[in-house]
Short mmCIF file of C-alpha atoms in Angstrom, two decimals:
data_model
loop_
_atom_site.label_atom_id
_atom_site.label_comp_id
_atom_site.label_asym_id
_atom_site.label_seq_id
_atom_site.Cartn_x
_atom_site.Cartn_y
_atom_site.Cartn_z
CA MET A 858 -15.16 -20.52 -14.94
CA ILE A 859 -13.58 -17.71 -12.92
CA LEU A 860 -10.04 -18.21 -11.65
CA VAL A 861 -9.03 -16.35 -8.47
CA ILE A 862 -5.29 -16.11 -7.91
CA GLY A 863 -4.74 -15.90 -4.17
CA SER A 864 -6.40 -17.25 -1.03
CA GLY A 865 -6.19 -14.27 1.32
CA ILE A 866 -9.14 -12.10 2.28
CA ALA A 867 -9.44 -10.49 -1.17
CA GLY A 868 -9.39 -13.83 -2.98
CA LEU A 869 -11.87 -15.45 -0.62
CA ALA A 870 -14.17 -12.42 -0.81
CA ALA A 871 -13.95 -12.51 -4.61
CA ALA A 872 -14.86 -16.19 -4.76
CA LEU A 873 -17.80 -15.78 -2.41
CA GLY A 874 -18.90 -12.59 -4.18
CA ALA A 875 -18.91 -14.33 -7.55
CA VAL A 876 -21.08 -17.27 -6.51
CA GLN A 877 -23.46 -14.95 -4.68
CA ALA A 878 -23.85 -12.81 -7.79
CA ASP A 879 -24.63 -15.66 -10.22
CA PRO A 880 -26.03 -19.07 -9.24
CA LYS A 881 -24.49 -20.65 -12.35
CA VAL A 882 -20.91 -19.47 -11.99
CA THR A 883 -18.07 -21.74 -10.88
CA VAL A 884 -14.85 -20.55 -9.28
CA ALA A 885 -11.39 -22.02 -8.71
CA VAL A 886 -9.17 -20.40 -6.09
CA LEU A 887 -5.47 -20.94 -6.84
CA ALA A 888 -3.46 -20.91 -3.62
CA LYS A 889 0.29 -20.59 -4.06
CA ASP A 890 0.92 -22.43 -0.81
CA GLY A 891 -1.58 -23.67 1.75
CA VAL A 892 -4.57 -21.39 2.23
CA GLU A 893 -3.16 -20.25 5.58
CA HIS A 894 0.12 -19.01 4.05
CA THR A 895 -1.05 -15.47 3.33
CA ASN A 896 -0.57 -11.99 4.70
CA THR A 897 -4.21 -12.12 5.75
CA TRP A 898 -3.50 -15.02 8.09
CA LEU A 899 -0.67 -12.99 9.69
CA ALA A 900 -2.69 -9.77 10.10
CA GLN A 901 -2.83 -8.79 13.76
CA GLY A 902 -4.07 -5.25 14.25
CA GLY A 903 -7.67 -5.46 13.13
CA ILE A 904 -10.16 -4.30 10.55
CA ALA A 905 -11.58 -0.78 10.50
CA ALA A 906 -15.30 -0.20 10.07
CA VAL A 907 -18.19 1.96 11.23
CA VAL A 908 -20.86 -0.68 11.80
CA PRO A 909 -24.51 0.38 11.98
CA GLY A 910 -25.77 0.07 15.54
CA LEU A 911 -22.33 -0.92 16.85
CA ALA A 912 -20.21 2.19 16.20
CA ALA A 913 -18.55 4.29 18.89
CA PRO A 914 -20.62 7.33 19.93
CA GLY A 915 -20.21 10.12 17.41
CA ASP A 916 -18.30 8.03 14.88
CA THR A 917 -19.52 8.12 11.27
CA VAL A 918 -18.70 6.68 7.87
CA GLN A 919 -17.78 10.21 6.83
CA ALA A 920 -15.26 10.45 9.66
CA HIS A 921 -13.67 7.14 8.63
CA ALA A 922 -13.42 8.42 5.06
CA ALA A 923 -11.91 11.71 6.23
CA ASP A 924 -9.27 9.88 8.28
CA THR A 925 -8.46 7.67 5.29
CA LEU A 926 -8.07 10.67 2.98
CA ALA A 927 -5.91 12.51 5.51
CA ALA A 928 -3.57 9.55 5.95
CA GLY A 929 -3.31 9.25 2.15
CA ALA A 930 -1.56 12.63 2.01
CA GLY A 931 -3.92 14.04 -0.60
CA MET A 932 -3.25 11.21 -3.06
CA ALA A 933 -6.22 8.92 -2.37
CA ASP A 934 -9.22 8.62 -4.69
CA ALA A 935 -12.13 10.18 -2.78
CA GLU A 936 -14.85 8.14 -4.50
CA ALA A 937 -13.02 4.85 -3.90
CA VAL A 938 -12.58 5.82 -0.25
CA ARG A 939 -16.28 6.66 0.03
CA VAL A 940 -17.27 3.30 -1.48
CA MET A 941 -14.98 1.35 0.85
CA CYS A 942 -15.98 3.12 4.04
CA ALA A 943 -19.69 3.02 3.19
CA ALA A 944 -19.56 -0.73 2.51
CA ALA A 945 -17.51 -1.54 5.61
CA GLY A 946 -20.36 -1.91 8.07
CA GLY A 947 -22.35 -4.28 5.88
CA GLN A 948 -19.28 -6.42 5.26
CA ILE A 949 -18.62 -6.74 8.99
CA LEU A 950 -22.22 -7.78 9.56
CA GLN A 951 -21.77 -10.42 6.85
CA LEU A 952 -18.62 -11.70 8.57
CA LEU A 953 -20.56 -11.94 11.83
CA ARG A 954 -23.17 -14.05 10.02
CA LEU A 955 -20.34 -16.28 8.77
CA GLY A 956 -19.19 -16.76 12.36
CA ALA A 957 -16.16 -14.47 12.53
CA PRO A 958 -15.41 -14.44 16.29
CA PHE A 959 -14.78 -10.73 16.85
CA ASP A 960 -13.78 -9.83 20.39
CA ARG A 961 -16.70 -8.65 22.52
CA GLY A 962 -17.04 -5.91 25.09
CA PRO A 963 -18.84 -6.18 28.45
CA ALA A 964 -22.25 -5.55 26.81
CA GLY A 965 -21.70 -8.30 24.24
CA ALA A 966 -21.18 -6.06 21.22
CA PRO A 967 -17.90 -6.24 19.26
CA ALA A 968 -15.13 -4.42 21.15
CA LEU A 969 -13.64 -1.43 19.36
CA GLY A 970 -10.01 -0.34 19.49
CA ARG A 971 -8.19 2.73 18.20
CA GLU A 972 -5.06 2.91 16.08
CA ALA A 973 -2.81 5.57 14.61
CA ALA A 974 -4.47 8.39 12.64
CA HIS A 975 -8.02 7.23 13.45
CA SER A 976 -10.24 9.85 15.07
CA ALA A 977 -12.38 7.28 16.90
CA ARG A 978 -12.37 3.73 18.22
CA ARG A 979 -13.48 1.70 15.19
CA ILE A 980 -11.04 -1.23 14.97
CA LEU A 981 -12.45 -4.73 15.43
CA HIS A 982 -10.15 -7.57 16.51
CA VAL A 983 -10.25 -11.33 16.85
CA ASN A 984 -8.54 -12.86 19.90
CA GLY A 985 -6.72 -9.61 20.52
CA ASP A 986 -4.09 -9.92 17.82
CA ALA A 987 -5.23 -12.72 15.49
CA THR A 988 -7.75 -10.79 13.42
CA GLY A 989 -6.72 -11.93 9.96
CA ALA A 990 -6.67 -15.59 10.90
CA GLY A 991 -10.05 -15.35 12.60
CA ILE A 992 -11.70 -13.69 9.62
CA ALA A 993 -10.03 -15.99 7.08
CA ALA A 994 -11.07 -19.10 9.00
CA ALA A 995 -14.72 -18.02 8.89
CA MET A 996 -14.50 -17.26 5.18
CA LEU A 997 -12.74 -20.54 4.45
CA ARG A 998 -15.57 -22.43 6.14
CA ALA A 999 -17.99 -20.63 3.84
CA VAL A 1000 -15.84 -21.47 0.81
CA ALA A 1001 -15.61 -25.13 1.83
CA ALA A 1002 -19.40 -25.29 2.16
CA GLU A 1003 -19.94 -23.92 -1.37
CA PRO A 1004 -19.81 -26.72 -3.99
CA ARG A 1005 -19.25 -24.24 -6.83
CA ILE A 1006 -15.90 -23.13 -5.37
CA THR A 1007 -12.81 -25.32 -5.69
CA VAL A 1008 -9.49 -24.58 -4.02
CA LEU A 1009 -6.36 -25.77 -5.83
CA GLU A 1010 -3.18 -25.83 -3.75
CA PRO A 1011 -0.34 -25.47 -4.32
CA ALA A 1012 -0.62 -23.65 -7.65
CA VAL A 1013 1.99 -21.15 -8.85
CA VAL A 1014 0.69 -18.98 -11.69
CA THR A 1015 3.43 -17.90 -14.10
CA GLY A 1016 1.49 -16.08 -16.80
CA LEU A 1017 -1.88 -15.01 -18.16
CA LEU A 1018 -3.31 -16.39 -21.39
CA GLN A 1019 -4.93 -13.92 -23.76
CA GLU A 1020 -7.05 -14.36 -26.88
CA GLN A 1021 -8.08 -11.45 -29.08
CA GLY A 1022 -7.15 -8.96 -26.39
CA ARG A 1023 -9.08 -10.65 -23.59
CA ILE A 1024 -7.91 -12.85 -20.71
CA ALA A 1025 -8.50 -16.54 -21.46
CA GLY A 1026 -6.74 -18.40 -18.63
CA VAL A 1027 -3.43 -18.91 -16.88
CA ARG A 1028 -0.14 -20.76 -17.17
CA LEU A 1029 0.96 -22.40 -13.95
CA PHE A 1030 3.12 -24.88 -12.10
CA ARG A 1031 1.21 -27.42 -10.07
CA ARG A 1032 2.75 -30.35 -8.23
CA GLY A 1033 6.01 -29.83 -10.07
CA ARG A 1034 4.48 -29.82 -13.55
CA ALA A 1035 3.81 -26.97 -15.95
CA GLY A 1036 0.33 -26.61 -17.37
CA SER A 1037 -2.50 -24.22 -18.11
CA LEU A 1038 -6.12 -23.59 -17.14
CA SER A 1039 -8.75 -21.92 -19.28
CA ALA A 1040 -11.02 -19.30 -17.76
CA ASP A 1041 -13.70 -16.80 -18.69
CA ALA A 1042 -12.20 -14.30 -16.24
CA VAL A 1043 -9.22 -14.04 -13.89
CA ILE A 1044 -9.15 -12.14 -10.60
CA LEU A 1045 -5.72 -11.22 -9.26
CA ALA A 1046 -5.66 -11.34 -5.45
CA ALA A 1047 -2.06 -12.46 -5.02
CA GLY A 1048 -0.96 -10.05 -2.31
CA GLY A 1049 2.11 -7.85 -2.00
CA ALA A 1050 5.84 -7.84 -2.61
CA GLY A 1051 7.53 -7.58 0.75
CA ALA A 1052 10.24 -9.97 -0.49
CA LEU A 1053 11.69 -6.99 -2.38
CA TYR A 1054 13.24 -5.84 0.90
CA ALA A 1055 15.68 -7.21 3.46
CA HIS A 1056 13.33 -6.50 6.38
CA THR A 1057 9.68 -7.36 5.81
CA THR A 1058 6.69 -8.47 7.82
CA ASN A 1059 5.45 -10.47 4.81
CA PRO A 1060 5.99 -14.20 4.26
CA ASP A 1061 8.69 -15.26 1.79
CA SER A 1062 5.96 -16.01 -0.76
CA ALA A 1063 5.04 -12.31 -1.09
CA THR A 1064 6.92 -11.87 -4.39
CA GLY A 1065 4.66 -9.42 -6.23
CA ASP A 1066 3.05 -12.06 -8.42
CA GLY A 1067 -0.19 -10.17 -9.01
CA VAL A 1068 1.42 -6.91 -10.08
CA ALA A 1069 3.96 -8.71 -12.27
CA LEU A 1070 1.26 -10.76 -13.99
CA ALA A 1071 -0.78 -7.61 -14.64
CA VAL A 1072 2.21 -5.75 -16.04
CA ARG A 1073 3.15 -8.54 -18.42
CA ALA A 1074 -0.46 -8.71 -19.62
CA GLY A 1075 -0.31 -5.01 -20.49
CA ALA A 1076 -2.47 -3.68 -17.65
CA ALA A 1077 -2.02 -0.17 -16.32
CA VAL A 1078 -0.58 0.22 -12.83
CA ARG A 1079 -0.64 3.10 -10.35
CA ASP A 1080 0.94 4.38 -7.13
CA LEU A 1081 3.80 1.87 -7.17
CA GLU A 1082 6.25 4.32 -5.61
CA PHE A 1083 4.23 4.16 -2.38
CA PHE A 1084 5.44 1.22 -0.28
CA GLN A 1085 4.49 1.34 3.37
CA PHE A 1086 7.05 0.38 5.99
CA HIS A 1087 5.68 -0.63 9.35
CA PRO A 1088 7.68 1.12 12.07
CA THR A 1089 7.63 -1.74 14.58
CA SER A 1090 8.73 -5.18 13.51
CA LEU A 1091 10.56 -7.28 16.06
CA ASP A 1092 14.29 -7.18 15.35
CA VAL A 1093 14.74 -10.93 14.93
CA PRO A 1094 14.97 -13.10 11.80
CA GLY A 1095 11.68 -12.98 9.94
CA ASN A 1096 10.78 -9.56 11.40
CA PRO A 1097 7.40 -10.50 12.86
CA LEU A 1098 5.06 -7.56 13.18
CA ILE A 1099 4.39 -5.82 16.49
CA SER A 1100 0.86 -4.60 15.92
CA GLU A 1101 0.01 -0.91 15.71
CA ALA A 1102 -2.62 -1.71 18.32
CA VAL A 1103 0.17 -1.96 20.91
CA ARG A 1104 0.95 1.72 20.39
CA GLY A 1105 -2.78 2.38 20.31
CA GLU A 1106 -2.91 0.98 23.86
CA GLY A 1107 -0.12 3.30 24.98
CA ALA A 1108 3.29 1.79 24.11
CA VAL A 1109 5.98 4.33 23.16
CA LEU A 1110 9.20 4.26 21.16
CA ARG A 1111 12.50 5.02 22.84
CA THR A 1112 16.16 5.27 21.90
CA ALA A 1113 18.77 2.97 23.42
CA ALA A 1114 19.31 5.66 26.06
CA GLY A 1115 15.62 5.55 26.96
CA ARG A 1116 14.62 8.87 25.36
CA ARG A 1117 11.13 9.07 23.84
CA PHE A 1118 11.70 10.94 20.56
CA LEU A 1119 8.41 10.81 18.62
CA THR A 1120 6.96 13.61 20.76
CA GLU A 1121 9.49 15.93 19.09
CA VAL A 1122 8.47 14.82 15.59
CA HIS A 1123 4.66 14.95 15.42
CA PRO A 1124 1.82 16.11 17.71
CA ASP A 1125 0.39 12.58 17.70
CA ALA A 1126 3.78 11.05 18.55
CA GLU A 1127 3.55 7.23 18.28
CA LEU A 1128 0.02 7.52 16.85
CA ALA A 1129 1.11 9.65 13.89
CA PRO A 1130 0.60 8.17 10.39
CA ARG A 1131 2.87 5.22 9.69
CA ASP A 1132 5.01 7.01 7.12
CA VAL A 1133 5.85 9.70 9.70
CA VAL A 1134 6.76 7.21 12.41
CA SER A 1135 8.76 4.93 10.10
CA ARG A 1136 10.63 7.87 8.60
CA ALA A 1137 11.48 9.27 12.01
CA VAL A 1138 12.78 5.91 13.21
CA SER A 1139 14.78 5.36 10.02
CA ALA A 1140 16.27 8.84 10.16
CA TYR A 1141 17.20 8.42 13.80
CA LEU A 1142 18.96 5.12 13.09
CA GLN A 1143 20.77 6.63 10.12
CA ASP A 1144 21.98 9.66 12.06
CA SER A 1145 22.80 7.84 15.31
CA GLY A 1146 24.44 4.76 13.84
CA GLU A 1147 22.26 2.55 16.02
CA THR A 1148 20.56 -0.48 14.52
CA ARG A 1149 17.26 -0.61 16.44
CA VAL A 1150 14.92 1.37 18.64
CA TRP A 1151 12.86 0.11 21.55
CA LEU A 1152 9.11 -0.33 21.95
CA ASP A 1153 8.25 0.25 25.59
CA ALA A 1154 4.93 -1.23 26.74
CA THR A 1155 5.71 -1.12 30.46
CA GLY A 1156 3.52 1.94 30.88
CA ILE A 1157 0.52 -0.12 29.76
CA VAL A 1158 1.28 -2.59 32.55
CA ALA A 1159 1.51 0.25 35.06
CA ASP A 1160 -1.93 1.47 34.00
CA ARG A 1161 -3.72 -1.85 33.42
CA GLY A 1162 -1.93 -4.20 35.76
CA PRO A 1163 0.21 -7.33 35.33
CA GLY A 1164 -1.09 -9.85 32.83
CA TYR A 1165 -2.90 -7.30 30.67
CA LEU A 1166 -0.49 -7.61 27.73
CA ALA A 1167 -0.90 -11.39 27.66
CA ARG A 1168 -4.70 -11.04 27.72
CA ARG A 1169 -4.88 -8.28 25.12
CA PHE A 1170 -2.11 -9.57 22.83
CA PRO A 1171 -1.74 -13.31 23.43
CA LYS A 1172 0.15 -14.07 20.20
CA LEU A 1173 2.53 -11.16 20.68
CA ASP A 1174 3.09 -12.10 24.30
CA ALA A 1175 4.01 -15.63 23.25
CA LEU A 1176 6.21 -14.27 20.48
CA ALA A 1177 8.13 -11.96 22.81
CA ARG A 1178 8.63 -14.66 25.41
CA SER A 1179 9.75 -17.17 22.77
CA HIS A 1180 12.65 -14.82 22.02
CA GLY A 1181 13.50 -14.36 25.68
CA TRP A 1182 11.86 -10.99 26.36
CA ASP A 1183 9.46 -10.20 29.18
CA TRP A 1184 7.80 -7.14 27.67
CA GLU A 1185 5.93 -6.41 30.87
CA ARG A 1186 9.31 -5.47 32.35
CA ASP A 1187 11.54 -4.51 29.43
CA PRO A 1188 11.17 -2.79 26.02
CA LEU A 1189 11.28 -4.82 22.81
CA PRO A 1190 13.86 -4.16 20.04
CA VAL A 1191 12.14 -3.08 16.83
CA VAL A 1192 13.04 -1.90 13.32
CA PRO A 1193 10.94 -0.62 10.40
CA ALA A 1194 10.08 -3.29 7.85
CA ALA A 1195 8.42 -3.39 4.43
CA HIS A 1196 4.77 -4.06 5.11
CA TYR A 1197 2.23 -3.03 2.47
CA TRP A 1198 2.34 -1.87 -1.16
CA MET A 1199 -0.25 0.87 -1.65
CA GLY A 1200 -0.19 0.66 -5.46
CA GLY A 1201 -0.94 -2.11 -7.90
CA ALA A 1202 -2.88 -2.95 -11.04
CA ALA A 1203 -5.10 0.07 -11.69
CA THR A 1204 -8.79 -0.78 -11.28
CA ASP A 1205 -12.18 0.86 -11.40
CA LEU A 1206 -14.56 0.67 -8.44
CA TRP A 1207 -15.52 -2.91 -9.40
CA GLY A 1208 -12.02 -4.34 -9.68
CA ARG A 1209 -11.83 -4.21 -13.47
CA THR A 1210 -8.33 -3.55 -14.84
CA THR A 1211 -7.55 -2.01 -18.22
CA VAL A 1212 -7.34 -5.52 -19.73
CA PRO A 1213 -10.76 -7.07 -20.52
CA GLY A 1214 -11.47 -10.13 -18.39
CA LEU A 1215 -8.78 -9.28 -15.83
CA TYR A 1216 -9.74 -8.05 -12.36
CA ALA A 1217 -7.70 -7.24 -9.27
CA ALA A 1218 -8.39 -6.82 -5.57
CA GLY A 1219 -6.47 -6.53 -2.34
CA GLU A 1220 -2.83 -5.54 -2.06
CA CYS A 1221 -1.97 -6.23 -5.70
CA ALA A 1222 -4.69 -3.83 -6.85
CA GLY A 1223 -4.44 -0.07 -7.22
CA THR A 1224 -7.92 1.01 -6.18
CA GLY A 1225 -6.73 4.44 -5.03
CA VAL A 1226 -8.09 4.08 -1.49
CA HIS A 1227 -4.71 4.33 0.21
CA GLY A 1228 -3.12 7.18 -1.70
CA ALA A 1229 0.43 7.75 -0.53
CA ASN A 1230 0.02 6.15 2.89
CA ARG A 1231 -2.42 3.48 4.09
CA LEU A 1232 -4.49 4.16 7.19
CA ALA A 1233 -4.02 1.44 9.81
CA SER A 1234 -6.47 -1.50 9.58
CA ASN A 1235 -7.80 -0.48 6.17
CA SER A 1236 -5.94 -3.29 4.37
CA LEU A 1237 -8.21 -6.16 5.42
CA LEU A 1238 -11.15 -3.86 4.74
CA GLU A 1239 -9.99 -3.01 1.23
CA GLY A 1240 -9.53 -6.68 0.37
CA LEU A 1241 -12.94 -7.55 1.79
CA VAL A 1242 -14.90 -4.76 0.07
CA PHE A 1243 -13.20 -4.72 -3.31
CA GLY A 1244 -12.69 -8.47 -3.42
CA ALA A 1245 -16.45 -8.93 -3.14
CA ARG A 1246 -17.06 -6.24 -5.76
CA ALA A 1247 -14.52 -7.78 -8.16
CA GLY A 1248 -16.11 -11.20 -7.79
CA SER A 1249 -19.57 -9.77 -8.41
CA ALA A 1250 -18.41 -7.82 -11.47
CA ALA A 1251 -16.56 -10.81 -12.94
CA ALA A 1252 -19.63 -13.02 -12.50
CA GLU A 1253 -21.89 -10.44 -14.13
CA ASP A 1254 -19.49 -9.93 -17.03
CA CYS A 1255 -19.27 -13.69 -17.57
CA ARG A 1256 -23.07 -13.94 -17.51
CA THR A 1257 -23.54 -11.22 -20.12
CA GLY A 1258 -20.48 -12.09 -22.19
CA MET A 1259 -19.48 -8.42 -22.08
CA PHE A 1260 -16.09 -7.62 -20.55
CA PRO A 1261 -15.66 -3.87 -20.18
CA ALA A 1262 -12.22 -2.68 -19.12
CA ALA A 1263 -11.40 0.09 -16.69
CA ALA A 1264 -10.89 3.48 -18.27
CA GLY A 1265 -7.34 4.60 -18.85
CA THR A 1266 -4.46 3.95 -21.19
CA PRO A 1267 -1.45 2.02 -19.89
CA ASP A 1268 1.78 3.97 -19.79
CA PRO A 1269 4.21 2.24 -22.20
CA ASP A 1270 6.98 2.74 -19.67
CA THR A 1271 5.13 0.61 -17.12
CA THR A 1272 3.77 -2.26 -19.19
CA THR A 1273 6.78 -3.83 -20.83
CA ALA A 1274 7.97 -7.26 -19.81
CA HIS A 1275 11.15 -5.84 -18.30
CA PRO A 1276 10.30 -2.31 -17.14
CA SER A 1277 13.01 -0.30 -15.55
CA GLY A 1278 14.26 3.16 -14.89
CA PRO A 1279 17.24 4.60 -16.76
CA PRO A 1280 19.37 2.05 -18.64
CA ALA A 1281 22.63 0.81 -17.24
CA GLY A 1282 25.65 2.98 -17.74
CA GLY A 1283 29.01 2.20 -19.28
CA ALA A 1284 31.25 -0.80 -18.90
CA GLY A 1285 32.63 0.40 -15.57
CA GLU A 1286 29.14 0.67 -14.07
CA GLU A 1287 28.08 -2.72 -15.41
CA SER A 1288 31.21 -4.39 -14.07
CA ALA A 1289 30.37 -3.02 -10.62
CA THR A 1290 26.89 -4.55 -10.68
CA PRO A 1291 26.79 -7.63 -8.46
CA ALA A 1292 25.48 -10.94 -9.75
CA PHE A 1293 21.76 -11.36 -9.23
CA SER A 1294 20.49 -13.09 -6.13
CA ARG A 1295 17.38 -12.43 -4.12
CA ALA A 1296 19.54 -11.21 -1.25
CA ALA A 1297 21.36 -8.80 -3.59
CA LEU A 1298 18.04 -7.44 -4.85
CA GLN A 1299 16.76 -6.98 -1.29
CA GLU A 1300 19.91 -5.15 -0.27
CA LEU A 1301 19.70 -2.91 -3.35
CA MET A 1302 16.06 -2.01 -2.77
CA SER A 1303 16.50 -1.49 0.97
CA THR A 1304 19.44 0.83 0.38
CA HIS A 1305 18.07 2.89 -2.50
CA ALA A 1306 14.27 2.49 -2.53
CA GLY A 1307 13.41 2.14 1.13
CA ILE A 1308 12.03 4.68 3.56
CA LEU A 1309 14.51 7.42 2.56
CA ARG A 1310 15.32 7.82 -1.15
CA SER A 1311 17.23 10.04 -3.54
CA GLY A 1312 17.19 10.45 -7.31
CA ARG A 1313 20.76 9.25 -7.63
CA GLY A 1314 20.15 6.16 -5.54
CA LEU A 1315 16.94 5.31 -7.37
CA SER A 1316 18.65 5.65 -10.75
CA THR A 1317 21.55 3.49 -9.59
CA ALA A 1318 19.15 0.80 -8.47
CA ALA A 1319 17.13 1.04 -11.68
CA ALA A 1320 20.24 0.53 -13.78
CA CYS A 1321 21.20 -2.54 -11.76
CA VAL A 1322 17.71 -4.02 -12.02
CA ALA A 1323 17.67 -3.37 -15.77
CA ARG A 1324 20.87 -5.35 -16.18
CA TRP A 1325 19.57 -8.22 -14.06
CA GLN A 1326 16.40 -8.29 -16.16
CA ARG A 1327 18.37 -8.55 -19.39
CA GLU A 1328 20.21 -11.54 -17.96
CA ARG A 1329 17.07 -13.42 -16.91
CA PRO A 1330 16.03 -16.60 -18.79
CA ALA A 1331 13.19 -16.12 -21.28
CA ALA A 1332 10.81 -18.41 -19.38
CA ALA A 1333 10.43 -19.55 -15.79
CA THR A 1334 11.55 -23.12 -15.26
CA ASP A 1335 10.38 -23.55 -11.67
CA ARG A 1336 8.74 -21.67 -8.82
CA ARG A 1337 11.93 -19.95 -7.70
CA THR A 1338 12.80 -18.54 -11.11
CA ALA A 1339 9.18 -17.45 -11.59
CA GLU A 1340 9.21 -15.59 -8.29
CA ASP A 1341 12.57 -13.95 -9.01
CA THR A 1342 11.33 -12.77 -12.39
CA ASN A 1343 8.25 -11.31 -10.71
CA LEU A 1344 10.35 -9.54 -8.10
CA LEU A 1345 12.53 -7.97 -10.77
CA THR A 1346 9.47 -6.87 -12.72
CA CYS A 1347 8.05 -5.26 -9.57
CA ALA A 1348 11.37 -3.67 -8.65
CA GLY A 1349 11.64 -2.09 -12.10
CA GLN A 1350 8.08 -0.80 -11.81
CA LEU A 1351 8.57 0.67 -8.36
CA LEU A 1352 11.87 2.31 -9.26
CA ALA A 1353 10.52 3.83 -12.47
CA ALA A 1354 7.58 5.33 -10.58
CA ALA A 1355 9.84 6.61 -7.80
CA VAL A 1356 12.25 8.23 -10.26
CA ARG A 1357 9.35 10.05 -11.94
CA ARG A 1358 7.93 11.43 -8.68
CA THR A 1359 10.53 13.99 -7.68
CA GLU A 1360 8.62 15.48 -4.74
CA SER A 1361 8.16 13.87 -1.34
CA VAL A 1362 4.67 12.74 -0.42
CA GLY A 1363 3.45 10.15 2.09
CA ALA A 1364 5.52 6.99 2.09
CA HIS A 1365 7.65 8.28 -0.82
CA HIS A 1366 10.29 10.48 0.79
CA ARG A 1367 12.92 11.99 -1.51
CA THR A 1368 15.82 13.36 0.51
CA ASP A 1369 16.86 15.35 -2.57
CA SER A 1370 13.50 17.05 -2.94
CA GLN A 1371 13.88 20.82 -2.88
CA ALA A 1372 11.39 21.02 -0.03
CA ASP A 1373 13.38 18.49 1.98
CA ALA A 1374 16.92 19.81 1.68
CA ARG A 1375 18.76 22.13 4.05
CA ALA A 1376 20.78 25.03 2.80
CA ASP A 1377 23.95 22.96 3.03
CA GLY A 1378 22.41 20.28 0.77
CA ARG A 1379 22.17 17.65 3.50
CA PRO A 1380 18.87 15.81 3.89
CA LEU A 1381 16.34 17.26 6.29
CA HIS A 1382 15.09 14.44 8.50
CA PRO A 1383 12.06 14.68 10.80
CA ILE A 1384 14.05 14.21 14.02
CA PRO A 1385 15.34 16.71 16.57
#
């Protein structure tokens, strides 16, 4: 039996990959909430791929890989990027066979869009801005038709069972009761940790479960300092995402006074890599004292005519109008929001972690494909490609009874049950630490470990998290306490990694980096 923790694109791909690899294997997918309550289901922008026979003229797998490496700010793993981009076309063809309803152009082939930092039009969409849901629905139909795959929902996994150094199952809460399930292998596909921050595009259930489970099992992690903030979430409760594809179609960002400022920051302006755009917006808000900027799509209407936004982005059009905005006439208020964690449990090219019998795929995995900054529309692709590979590898390892682990030795500082940065200070510092609550954690992380960071702020946050961890109960008693423990584990991991990386790179921007400080010691922000 293979247990897959998570029902997003990586988990579904892993389940299908496992049963395709071995006709005798059985799989149980553990869904924390309903199968539709995932980041995959919310994904709007699309999935990037160079599809044989369907690619834009002149586009190549090599160009996709080059764009991915460039966006990763020199930190991405070139071989992992090559594997992902090379497999993309075949995976899209498989999704088409499963009935994924990709949008079509006039000739009947899948329509291709362009997004930030891509050198060609290679983004496929479903119903304009419902790509994740369209892909997941097709995959769920395939899962439902496969008798060897069972979906258990809701199921909240609280720990991994190990025997003689190898994964043997999970501890979990299901229907209000604690229990356990045995397994020959476990695949982590539990998504991200947007709930670490006050503003996030993720659902409330994105509490870093996969990374926290891996850490407590002793698995190595990587790239946890790199958390991507999407520059355009609607400034309303819940911070729903305004897809990058809107800027790809020509929308621009403006100040409250109507000034377009990204042209003074980067040659690609609104289509610059996400870390550049998010940092510029954050710096502008910090320096101006304003609380939001404005996404202006009225130029698209001028070029394409009335009604185009509703046809191209039906869900976003409904969203805007539900909050009282007519975005054909007026700009939308937006703020940066935590969106995607580039790091995770370190894996090889087949999803194997450093713990035998434990695999990881999707956002909770550290495959190395994103480096310091994820290229737009590569997240669904990563989950699809490496989820399938992890499922195949787990099935093969179960068949042979051999469970090789990924190369690498876990860093002791990042594998303890309560990892943190520097310990808390003296009595005065401890007395100033607020009592733990999820809101307090989100405020702490947003202030000190958000888009703009400093060594002092990171250390302050690490000390606070360390104290909160010491005060936590020894074992989770319900879903909420399990999630809070996971969030604190992830916060400690992220902060420790961010403290260690003293230079600025990609999504990790240290305002106290020597390269990023003015002569007067004030931070140098990428705004005019």
